[in-house]
């Protein structure tokens, strides 16, 4: 699963949906692999407005990537900043979590990731 | 005609094989009326759309929508995601998308090279030809973010989904199957046998399932309980929460699901923006006005 996926996912436990702590899920013992994907600047520019930047900063730091700036770049800044384009492309489009866990900050439930597939099925006592 | 993604690697003993319902979805998305609706709904100047298919099974629909994003949505910056209760479907669908995108990209490259060759012939200018390859390269395919195992759209953030696709278990059945505990995490719970199900040629451990377990996995893909609507009703209940304001859902229904009643219920949903719309946008098995299968598009009218 691409790292970007974490920006769109939350804990599957119903009572966590309204809790701010359930997003983003926190990777734990994550093994990362990198795919070679062609850079598409337009995709990154169009993606910016729908990224939760604070959550992405958290994810990047937790995965050991360089700290992202506090504020997201504007589309113009991003288009003109080759390094920022490359960095975001690497983090969002190329990096995949292949093994590990995703932990909810609200309820503490751990979702396993195996062969790049996260398992969000809940044990019966959490449904 | 856009090519149908290859699913020859999919283990049909435990993953639903593409059938009339899957192909109706492909046909519906290929119609001019649908491609123009989607490109109007998601103009290229608007943020990147996120597409979620719930229950992708073999991945044939998810792969089609991802590989041909530029043709179907009028833009290639479409991100896609599949959530299926069946682990084997998650694995198979991921591979189906990978193959379809690769095929679309190879075709694209071949077309670009043909274009360059033609121009070289006219101008005898190789440098110019190379420049053209870079600049006129039109990407066709979107990007798959992940496939994940889960119950319907439960792991999605509220308001995250722009295009939702659901080919549900719609057949009326006396009982609704439940996923056996050991299949919730087959890699951990069932013995693995070395086999291969991709074209890399390398053998890797794949969980071994029993015949009964496989039957349950297939039943989960078609058995819909009362009126064939028990699973669809749960998904519909989640639609207003997970769909973005501009979001659109495509849900397949069969005649026994009473599609007219379903549409009337959706139109009566409360809305904080534009009112809810539900229209049939594709159908098949048309016999004397009796449509066996249909695709219902659900969206909020622009307020």
XYZ file of C-alpha atoms in Angstrom:
430
model
C 0.000 0.000 0.000
C 1.217 3.435 -0.927
C 2.001 5.766 1.979
C -0.513 8.235 0.528
C -3.284 5.745 1.389
C -2.873 6.648 5.076
C -4.194 10.128 4.285
C -7.570 8.635 3.341
C -7.967 5.887 5.925
C -9.053 5.829 9.511
C -9.817 3.312 12.248
C -12.647 0.916 11.306
C -14.043 0.942 14.850
C -17.265 2.933 14.649
C -16.763 4.979 17.814
C -13.326 6.060 16.568
C -14.721 7.733 13.430
C -15.575 10.895 15.336
C -12.353 10.925 17.360
C -9.563 13.205 16.158
C -6.978 10.759 17.530
C -7.957 8.002 15.087
C -6.377 9.867 12.158
C -3.867 9.312 10.802
C -3.212 5.701 11.734
C 0.333 5.272 13.009
C 2.647 2.850 11.208
C 4.510 0.492 13.555
C 7.407 -1.827 12.633
C 6.768 -0.832 9.045
C 8.847 -2.330 6.252
C 8.989 0.000 3.292
C 9.607 -0.798 -0.342
C 9.994 1.631 -3.185
C 8.426 1.330 -6.611
C 9.761 3.132 -9.618
C 6.888 5.364 -10.678
C 7.087 8.061 -13.314
C 6.808 11.549 -11.823
C 3.537 13.264 -12.713
C 3.758 16.887 -11.518
C 0.119 17.599 -12.423
C -1.047 14.769 -10.188
C 0.894 16.163 -7.229
C -0.376 19.702 -7.844
C -3.981 18.498 -8.084
C -3.479 16.285 -5.062
C -2.295 19.093 -2.768
C -5.709 20.633 -2.002
C -7.085 17.312 -0.848
C -4.204 16.208 1.326
C -4.466 16.657 5.062
C -1.037 18.234 5.377
C -0.688 17.884 9.156
C -1.502 14.193 8.949
C 0.984 13.770 6.115
C 3.701 15.512 8.159
C 3.019 13.101 11.016
C 3.158 10.082 8.700
C 6.369 11.263 7.015
C 8.111 11.784 10.343
C 6.927 8.452 11.745
C 8.279 6.641 8.692
C 11.660 8.358 9.029
C 11.317 10.728 6.074
C 12.714 14.271 6.279
C 10.368 16.625 8.122
C 7.953 18.358 5.781
C 7.506 22.136 6.059
C 4.767 23.292 8.444
C 2.690 24.744 5.661
C 1.940 22.990 2.378
C 3.404 24.672 -0.711
C 1.004 26.563 -2.968
C 0.444 24.971 -6.396
C 2.733 27.627 -7.944
C 5.461 26.984 -5.371
C 5.219 23.256 -5.867
C 5.383 23.490 -9.650
C 8.516 25.628 -9.422
C 10.231 23.531 -6.762
C 11.794 20.487 -8.420
C 13.129 19.144 -5.135
C 9.792 19.390 -3.358
C 8.127 17.638 -6.319
C 10.686 14.836 -6.157
C 10.396 14.489 -2.371
C 6.600 14.369 -2.385
C 6.587 11.999 -5.347
C 8.941 9.643 -3.543
C 6.942 9.739 -0.307
C 3.423 9.622 -1.750
C 3.629 7.702 -5.001
C 6.723 5.493 -4.767
C 6.928 4.387 -1.168
C 4.835 1.409 -0.129
C 4.284 -0.192 3.244
C 4.769 -3.910 2.666
C 4.703 -5.323 6.191
C 3.959 -4.019 9.668
C 1.062 -2.616 11.610
C -1.174 0.436 11.567
C -2.152 1.607 15.030
C -5.196 3.683 15.977
C -4.274 6.548 18.296
C -7.731 6.502 19.874
C -8.495 2.862 20.690
C -5.029 1.372 20.245
C -6.206 -1.335 17.841
C -3.439 -2.618 15.567
C -4.198 -3.461 11.946
C -1.747 -5.866 10.349
C -0.223 -5.178 6.948
C 0.914 -8.277 5.100
C 2.291 -8.352 1.559
C 1.184 -4.756 1.199
C -2.426 -5.556 2.112
C -3.769 -3.994 5.296
C -6.414 -5.939 7.174
C -9.215 -3.751 8.560
C -11.514 -6.593 9.567
C -12.340 -6.270 13.249
C -12.531 -9.016 15.843
C -16.172 -9.578 16.850
C -15.869 -7.714 20.174
C -14.982 -4.477 18.329
C -17.707 -4.580 15.671
C -13.629 -0.263 -27.320
C -11.271 -0.272 -24.376
C -9.661 -3.640 -23.682
C -11.069 -5.719 -20.821
C -8.363 -6.348 -18.208
C -6.890 -9.834 -18.147
C -7.813 -11.905 -15.096
C -6.197 -15.187 -16.142
C -4.098 -15.236 -12.947
C -7.119 -15.015 -10.601
C -7.921 -18.160 -8.564
C -11.620 -18.553 -9.429
C -12.067 -21.321 -6.866
C -12.153 -18.607 -4.199
C -12.510 -15.274 -5.996
C -15.646 -14.321 -7.971
C -15.065 -14.672 -11.697
C -15.961 -11.666 -13.892
C -19.515 -12.165 -15.161
C -22.430 -10.292 -16.705
C -22.599 -7.903 -13.732
C -18.899 -6.987 -13.975
C -19.192 -6.409 -17.721
C -22.291 -4.254 -17.259
C -20.193 -1.968 -15.070
C -17.463 -1.774 -17.739
C -20.065 -0.996 -20.424
C -21.782 1.620 -18.283
C -18.553 3.480 -17.530
C -17.607 3.344 -21.232
C -20.811 5.071 -22.409
C -20.435 8.636 -23.694
C -23.162 9.755 -21.303
C -21.160 8.496 -18.313
C -17.721 9.726 -19.412
C -19.151 13.198 -20.041
C -20.976 13.175 -16.697
C -17.766 12.241 -14.892
C -15.543 14.742 -16.704
C -18.090 17.495 -15.942
C -18.255 16.400 -12.328
C -14.458 16.267 -11.941
C -13.011 18.947 -14.247
C -9.240 18.718 -14.678
C -8.801 21.941 -12.682
C -10.424 20.320 -9.623
C -8.565 18.261 -7.006
C -7.525 14.682 -7.800
C -10.491 12.319 -7.434
C -10.274 9.271 -5.173
C -12.113 6.185 -6.413
C -13.053 3.327 -4.112
C -14.348 0.003 -5.295
C -15.964 -2.012 -2.546
C -15.665 -5.732 -3.194
C -13.468 -5.633 -6.317
C -13.148 -9.437 -6.390
C -10.997 -10.291 -9.417
C -10.285 -6.585 -9.848
C -11.573 -6.474 -13.425
C -13.625 -3.298 -12.858
C -11.032 -1.606 -10.655
C -8.312 -2.360 -13.214
C -10.463 -1.058 -16.075
C -11.196 2.210 -14.271
C -7.562 2.673 -13.218
C -5.905 1.749 -16.515
C -8.261 3.839 -18.665
C -8.705 6.796 -16.314
C -7.926 9.419 -18.975
C -10.602 8.085 -21.327
C -13.246 7.459 -18.672
C -12.775 10.491 -16.407
C -11.142 12.943 -18.790
C -8.046 13.012 -16.559
C -5.347 10.549 -15.598
C -4.712 11.872 -12.086
C -7.245 9.497 -10.565
C -6.287 7.532 -7.459
C -7.960 4.207 -6.826
C -8.480 1.917 -3.882
C -10.127 -1.479 -3.443
C -11.530 -2.912 -0.203
C -12.618 -6.533 -0.150
C -13.476 -8.883 2.700
C -11.649 -11.676 0.865
C -7.859 -11.584 1.260
C -7.364 -13.552 -1.958
C -9.458 -10.998 -3.843
C -7.268 -8.183 -2.478
C -4.208 -9.962 -3.785
C -5.743 -10.877 -7.132
C -7.215 -7.416 -7.739
C -3.877 -5.748 -7.070
C -2.260 -7.942 -9.694
C -5.099 -7.368 -12.189
C -4.651 -3.605 -11.876
C -0.869 -3.883 -12.197
C -1.188 -5.879 -15.425
C -3.850 -3.626 -16.941
C -1.901 -0.434 -16.200
C 1.276 -1.967 -17.596
C -0.542 -2.985 -20.765
C -2.085 0.467 -21.201
C 1.299 2.113 -20.697
C 3.043 -0.184 -23.171
C 0.380 0.564 -25.738
C 0.832 4.246 -25.064
C 4.594 4.001 -25.542
C 4.201 2.069 -28.769
C 1.797 4.728 -30.029
C 4.233 7.491 -29.025
C 7.080 5.755 -30.858
C 4.940 5.352 -33.966
C 4.206 9.058 -33.823
C 7.911 9.901 -33.552
C 8.778 7.623 -36.455
C 6.206 9.304 -38.627
C 7.518 12.747 -37.807
C 11.126 11.691 -38.326
C 10.178 10.537 -41.786
C 8.679 13.923 -42.553
C 11.351 16.126 -41.034
C 14.498 14.027 -40.840
C 14.915 15.597 -37.434
C 15.646 13.081 -34.697
C 16.219 15.601 -31.940
C 12.844 17.119 -32.557
C 11.288 13.692 -32.493
C 12.700 12.933 -29.074
C 11.458 16.239 -27.720
C 7.999 15.362 -28.887
C 7.973 12.062 -27.051
C 8.499 13.914 -23.805
C 5.992 16.650 -24.416
C 3.100 14.928 -26.062
C 3.117 11.903 -23.820
C -0.477 11.589 -22.716
C -0.818 9.482 -19.644
C -3.752 7.138 -19.820
C -3.719 5.469 -16.461
C -4.522 6.477 -12.936
C -2.742 4.995 -9.937
C -3.821 2.256 -7.566
C -3.064 3.274 -3.985
C -3.799 -0.074 -2.381
C -6.147 -2.930 -1.965
C -7.095 -3.612 1.631
C -9.102 -6.206 3.459
C -12.114 -4.788 5.232
C -15.842 -4.619 5.752
C -17.378 -2.415 3.030
C -16.100 1.168 3.341
C -15.410 1.008 7.085
C -11.715 2.049 6.909
C -12.390 5.152 4.781
C -12.316 8.652 6.268
C -15.631 10.528 6.207
C -16.028 12.512 2.976
C -12.954 10.964 1.350
C -14.503 9.134 -1.591
C -15.303 10.862 -4.901
C -16.289 7.819 -6.933
C -17.677 4.740 -5.209
C -18.275 1.539 -7.155
C -20.122 -1.428 -5.700
C -21.054 -4.692 -7.374
C -22.687 -6.213 -4.308
C -23.692 -9.717 -3.360
C -27.228 -9.138 -4.722
C -28.744 -12.620 -5.026
C -31.626 -13.163 -2.570
C -30.679 -15.967 -0.173
C -32.136 -17.409 3.022
C -28.975 -16.801 4.922
C -26.141 -14.352 4.829
C -22.746 -16.095 4.959
C -20.211 -14.869 7.478
C -16.478 -14.877 7.007
C -14.948 -17.734 9.023
C -12.497 -16.453 11.598
C -9.552 -18.268 10.067
C -10.199 -16.547 6.719
C -10.128 -13.103 8.272
C -6.380 -13.619 8.379
C -5.599 -16.589 6.140
C -1.882 -15.926 5.965
C -1.620 -16.379 9.729
C -4.150 -19.151 10.221
C -3.936 -21.601 7.339
C -0.963 -23.664 6.216
C 0.866 -22.191 3.265
C 1.851 -24.080 0.152
C 4.439 -22.882 -2.298
C 2.793 -21.853 -5.494
C 2.798 -18.984 -7.866
C -0.025 -16.772 -9.023
C 1.761 -13.995 -10.763
C 3.892 -13.814 -13.854
C 7.143 -13.155 -11.995
C 7.722 -16.912 -12.029
C 8.929 -16.980 -8.456
C 7.194 -19.362 -6.115
C 5.868 -17.903 -2.944
C 3.821 -19.254 -0.087
C 0.074 -18.907 -0.595
C -2.345 -19.897 2.149
C -4.070 -23.182 1.489
C -7.818 -23.242 1.993
C -10.323 -26.081 2.169
C -13.129 -26.618 -0.319
C -15.676 -25.485 2.292
C -13.706 -22.307 2.961
C -13.503 -21.564 -0.756
C -17.269 -22.058 -1.066
C -17.840 -19.547 1.709
C -15.575 -17.011 0.018
C -17.550 -17.347 -3.213
C -20.879 -17.201 -1.346
C -19.795 -13.918 0.241
C -19.486 -12.511 -3.276
C -23.056 -13.312 -4.359
C -25.335 -14.085 -1.370
C -27.291 -10.971 -0.431
C -29.713 -12.304 2.205
C -33.234 -10.891 2.348
C -34.250 -9.432 -1.065
C -30.547 -9.669 -1.861
C -30.279 -6.283 -0.153
C -28.785 -6.918 3.274
C -25.229 -6.018 2.302
C -26.250 -3.284 -0.166
C -28.426 -1.629 2.501
C -25.450 -1.466 4.860
C -23.309 0.098 2.141
C -26.032 2.593 1.164
C -26.345 3.639 4.811
C -22.650 4.581 4.757
C -22.758 6.488 1.450
C -23.691 9.959 2.805
C -20.829 9.694 5.309
C -18.005 8.524 3.065
C -18.918 10.340 -0.158
C -17.474 13.830 -0.701
C -19.861 16.659 -1.609
C -19.022 16.114 -5.287
C -18.987 12.337 -4.823
C -20.815 9.848 -7.048
C -21.699 6.242 -6.226
C -22.432 3.478 -8.729
C -24.326 0.525 -7.279
C -25.393 -2.535 -9.217
C -28.845 -3.934 -8.479
C -30.825 -6.870 -9.793
C -34.577 -6.908 -10.405
C -35.285 -8.800 -7.148
C -33.596 -5.971 -5.221
C -36.578 -3.738 -6.223
C -34.440 -0.996 -7.745
C -37.303 1.534 -8.064
C -37.866 1.371 -4.313
C -34.141 1.656 -3.638
C -33.912 4.792 -5.790
C -36.944 6.330 -4.063
C -35.337 5.709 -0.670
C -32.076 7.355 -1.757
C -33.896 10.423 -3.116
C -35.513 10.850 0.287
C -32.179 10.977 2.151
C -31.575 14.157 4.091
C -28.904 16.376 2.646
C -26.954 19.339 3.908
C -26.060 20.324 0.338
C -27.874 19.586 -2.918
C -30.628 16.974 -2.803
C -29.860 13.328 -3.417
C -30.314 11.970 -6.923
C -30.590 8.338 -8.029
C -30.881 7.305 -11.671
C -30.462 4.104 -13.638
C -27.551 4.682 -16.020
C -26.975 1.197 -17.388
C -28.906 -2.061 -17.682
C -28.664 -5.508 -19.159
C -30.746 -8.625 -19.663
C -33.580 -6.459 -20.952
C -36.561 -8.734 -21.570
C -39.980 -7.144 -22.217
C -39.081 -4.133 -20.107
C -37.811 -6.329 -17.290
C -34.204 -5.393 -16.634
C -32.382 -8.134 -14.885
C -29.407 -6.027 -13.834
C -28.970 -2.298 -13.623
C -26.466 0.274 -12.451
C -27.832 3.056 -10.277
C -25.876 6.277 -10.060
C -26.268 8.140 -6.745
C -25.090 11.721 -6.248
C -25.920 15.092 -4.741
C -27.307 17.629 -7.197
C -25.241 20.789 -7.224
C -26.919 23.025 -4.646
